[in-house]
Amino acid sequence: MSKAKVVASNLGAPPSLDWIPLDRLTIDSRYQRALGKKNERHVRRIVAHFSWNRYQPIVVTESGDKFAVIDGQHRLAAALLHPGIDSLPCYVVDAPTVADQAAIFIAANTDRIALGRIHQFWAAHAAGSAWAVRIFNLCAGAGVEISRTPRSNLPPLTTVATFTIQKLFPLGDDAISSALGLLVKTHGETPDVFRSATIAALARIAADPDFDFASMVKVLRDLDLTEQLARAKAKRATDGGKLEVALEELLRKKYGRAGGARR
């Protein structure tokens, strides 16, 4: 990548990196958020899984004889609870006023791109996480490719529904494989078919003890799945609930009329 043509002209004072004792780190409530129950649960997860290999230095600035934490409140709270930690590596910036500190706090918490689910999946797969490897193997076994990037219009035989497939684990690998296999066999050449709601609906049906794959193939071959999704969305708008459940109900009716088993 070549050097940018449009750049910031004022870089400010260069920061420093230092280990600072926990008792010299403080939180300024004038711009920092209070930690609620959800935040406390997050802090305890950090404590339970703390590793220096995954730690990112917190951002602080000198404030009298202490250092005000601008970004990293949860990491500090976790360190205070951990008996094996008495100091933290800190990124020390020049922010002498509360206004300066608050501006950095806002930028640190808004000017960042969140890690999407598909990126989380591929990172977990690279790390060898069992759940990600399981999803990859299920898709690969069915001949379905997992997209590397989030996208709305998917090519044939491609999905981004990794989070949905993970939620379907309790149904078992056979049900998930059947759902993917049904779509491959009946709509393998159709773009944008391997959507979360469709995979979930079919996996729920395939989890029935008396499920008949061949009967469902006959049903799906005659269906426009985009149209069925639109009908499911209309049903959900009227009745409420989840899209995948509304779609499951529509598909079950057609499956039953085609001679397939009912629940």
Coordinates of C-alpha atoms in Angstrom, one line a residue, residues 69-253:
V69 CA -7.2 5.9 32.5
I70 CA -8.7 7.2 29.2
D71 CA -9.3 3.8 27.4
G72 CA -9.1 0.5 29.1
Q73 CA -11.4 0.8 32.2
H74 CA -12.5 -2.9 31.9
R75 CA -8.9 -4.1 31.7
L76 CA -8.0 -2.1 34.7
A77 CA -11.0 -3.4 36.7
A78 CA -9.9 -7.0 35.8
A79 CA -6.3 -6.3 36.8
L80 CA -7.5 -5.0 40.2
L81 CA -9.4 -8.3 40.8
H82 CA -6.6 -10.5 39.7
P83 CA -4.2 -11.5 42.6
G84 CA -1.3 -12.0 40.2
I85 CA -1.2 -8.5 38.7
D86 CA 0.1 -5.4 40.5
S87 CA 1.0 -3.2 37.5
L88 CA 0.0 -2.8 33.8
P89 CA 1.8 -1.7 30.6
C90 CA 0.3 1.7 29.7
Y91 CA 0.3 3.8 26.6
V92 CA 1.0 7.3 28.1
V93 CA -0.4 10.2 26.0
D94 CA -0.3 13.9 26.4
A95 CA -3.8 15.0 27.5
P96 CA -3.4 17.6 30.2
T97 CA -7.1 18.7 30.4
V98 CA -10.3 16.8 31.0
A99 CA -11.6 18.0 27.7
D100 CA -8.5 16.5 26.0
Q101 CA -9.0 13.3 27.8
A102 CA -12.7 13.1 27.0
A103 CA -12.0 13.8 23.3
I104 CA -9.6 10.9 23.2
F105 CA -12.0 8.7 25.1
I106 CA -14.8 9.4 22.5
A107 CA -12.4 8.8 19.6
A108 CA -11.1 5.5 21.1
N109 CA -14.6 4.2 21.5
T110 CA -16.1 5.3 18.2
D111 CA -13.4 5.5 15.6
R112 CA -12.9 1.7 15.4
I113 CA -14.3 -1.0 13.1
A114 CA -15.9 -3.7 15.1
L115 CA -14.8 -7.3 14.4
G116 CA -17.7 -8.9 12.5
R117 CA -18.9 -12.4 13.1
I118 CA -17.4 -13.8 9.9
H119 CA -14.1 -12.3 10.9
Q120 CA -14.4 -13.8 14.3
F121 CA -15.1 -17.1 12.7
W122 CA -12.0 -17.1 10.5
A123 CA -9.8 -15.9 13.4
A124 CA -11.2 -18.7 15.6
H125 CA -10.6 -21.2 12.7
A126 CA -7.0 -20.1 12.3
A127 CA -6.6 -20.5 16.1
G128 CA -7.9 -24.1 15.8
S129 CA -11.0 -23.5 18.0
A130 CA -13.2 -26.6 18.0
W131 CA -16.4 -24.8 17.2
A132 CA -15.0 -23.1 14.2
V133 CA -13.3 -26.2 12.8
R134 CA -16.6 -28.1 13.3
I135 CA -18.5 -25.5 11.2
F136 CA -15.8 -25.4 8.5
N137 CA -15.9 -29.2 8.2
L138 CA -19.7 -29.3 8.1
C139 CA -19.7 -26.8 5.2
A140 CA -16.8 -28.3 3.4
G141 CA -18.4 -31.7 3.6
A142 CA -21.5 -30.4 2.0
G143 CA -19.6 -28.5 -0.7
V144 CA -20.4 -25.1 0.7
E145 CA -17.8 -22.3 0.9
I146 CA -17.7 -19.9 3.8
S147 CA -17.2 -16.3 2.6
R148 CA -14.1 -14.5 3.9
T149 CA -16.0 -11.2 4.1
P150 CA -19.5 -10.2 5.2
R151 CA -21.7 -9.6 2.2
S152 CA -25.4 -9.4 1.4
N153 CA -25.4 -11.0 -2.1
L154 CA -23.8 -14.3 -1.9
P155 CA -22.6 -16.4 -4.9
P156 CA -23.9 -20.0 -5.3
L157 CA -22.8 -22.5 -2.7
T158 CA -21.5 -19.8 -0.4
T159 CA -22.6 -18.8 3.1
V160 CA -21.8 -16.4 6.0
A161 CA -24.2 -18.1 8.4
T162 CA -21.4 -19.4 10.8
F163 CA -23.1 -17.9 13.9
T164 CA -26.4 -19.6 13.0
I165 CA -24.7 -22.9 12.3
Q166 CA -23.0 -22.7 15.7
K167 CA -26.4 -22.1 17.4
L168 CA -27.7 -25.2 15.6
F169 CA -25.1 -27.5 17.2
P170 CA -27.6 -28.9 19.7
L171 CA -29.6 -30.4 16.8
G172 CA -26.6 -32.5 15.8
D173 CA -24.3 -32.6 12.8
D174 CA -26.6 -34.8 10.8
A175 CA -29.4 -32.2 10.9
I176 CA -27.0 -29.4 9.9
S177 CA -25.4 -31.5 7.1
S178 CA -28.9 -32.4 5.8
A179 CA -30.0 -28.8 5.7
L180 CA -26.8 -27.8 3.8
G181 CA -27.1 -30.9 1.5
L182 CA -30.8 -30.1 0.7
L183 CA -29.8 -26.7 -0.5
V184 CA -26.8 -28.0 -2.5
K185 CA -29.0 -30.6 -4.2
T186 CA -31.9 -28.3 -5.0
H187 CA -30.5 -24.8 -5.3
G188 CA -26.8 -25.3 -5.8
E189 CA -26.6 -23.0 -8.8
T190 CA -28.7 -20.2 -7.3
P191 CA -27.1 -17.2 -5.7
D192 CA -27.9 -16.0 -2.2
V193 CA -29.6 -19.2 -1.0
F194 CA -27.5 -20.3 2.0
R195 CA -29.0 -17.8 4.4
S196 CA -29.2 -18.1 8.1
A197 CA -33.0 -18.4 8.3
T198 CA -33.2 -21.0 5.5
I199 CA -30.4 -23.2 7.0
A200 CA -31.9 -23.0 10.5
A201 CA -35.5 -23.8 9.3
L202 CA -34.3 -26.8 7.3
A203 CA -32.0 -28.1 10.1
R204 CA -35.0 -28.0 12.5
I205 CA -37.1 -30.0 10.1
A206 CA -34.2 -32.4 9.4
A207 CA -33.8 -33.0 13.1
D208 CA -37.1 -34.9 13.3
P209 CA -36.6 -38.6 14.0
D210 CA -38.7 -39.6 10.9
F211 CA -37.3 -36.9 8.5
D212 CA -37.2 -38.1 4.9
F213 CA -34.5 -36.4 2.8
A214 CA -35.9 -37.4 -0.5
S215 CA -39.4 -36.0 0.3
M216 CA -37.9 -32.6 1.2
V217 CA -35.8 -32.6 -2.0
K218 CA -39.0 -32.9 -4.0
V219 CA -40.5 -29.9 -2.0
L220 CA -37.5 -27.6 -2.4
R221 CA -37.0 -28.3 -6.1
D222 CA -40.3 -26.6 -6.9
L223 CA -39.9 -23.6 -4.5
D224 CA -38.6 -20.1 -5.0
L225 CA -36.7 -19.7 -1.7
T226 CA -36.6 -15.9 -2.0
E227 CA -40.3 -15.9 -2.3
Q228 CA -40.7 -18.2 0.7
L229 CA -38.4 -15.9 2.7
A230 CA -40.6 -12.9 1.8
R231 CA -43.7 -14.8 2.9
A232 CA -42.0 -15.7 6.1
K233 CA -41.1 -12.1 6.8
A234 CA -44.7 -11.1 6.2
K235 CA -45.9 -13.8 8.6
R236 CA -43.4 -12.7 11.2
A237 CA -44.6 -9.1 10.8
T238 CA -48.1 -10.3 11.6
D239 CA -47.5 -13.0 14.2
G240 CA -44.2 -11.9 15.7
G241 CA -41.4 -14.3 16.5
K242 CA -38.2 -15.3 14.6
L243 CA -37.9 -15.4 10.8
E244 CA -36.4 -18.9 10.9
V245 CA -39.4 -20.2 12.8
A246 CA -41.9 -18.5 10.4
L247 CA -40.0 -20.1 7.5
E248 CA -39.9 -23.5 9.2
E249 CA -43.7 -23.4 9.6
L250 CA -44.2 -22.6 5.9
L251 CA -41.8 -25.4 4.8
R252 CA -43.3 -27.9 7.1
K253 CA -46.7 -27.4 5.6

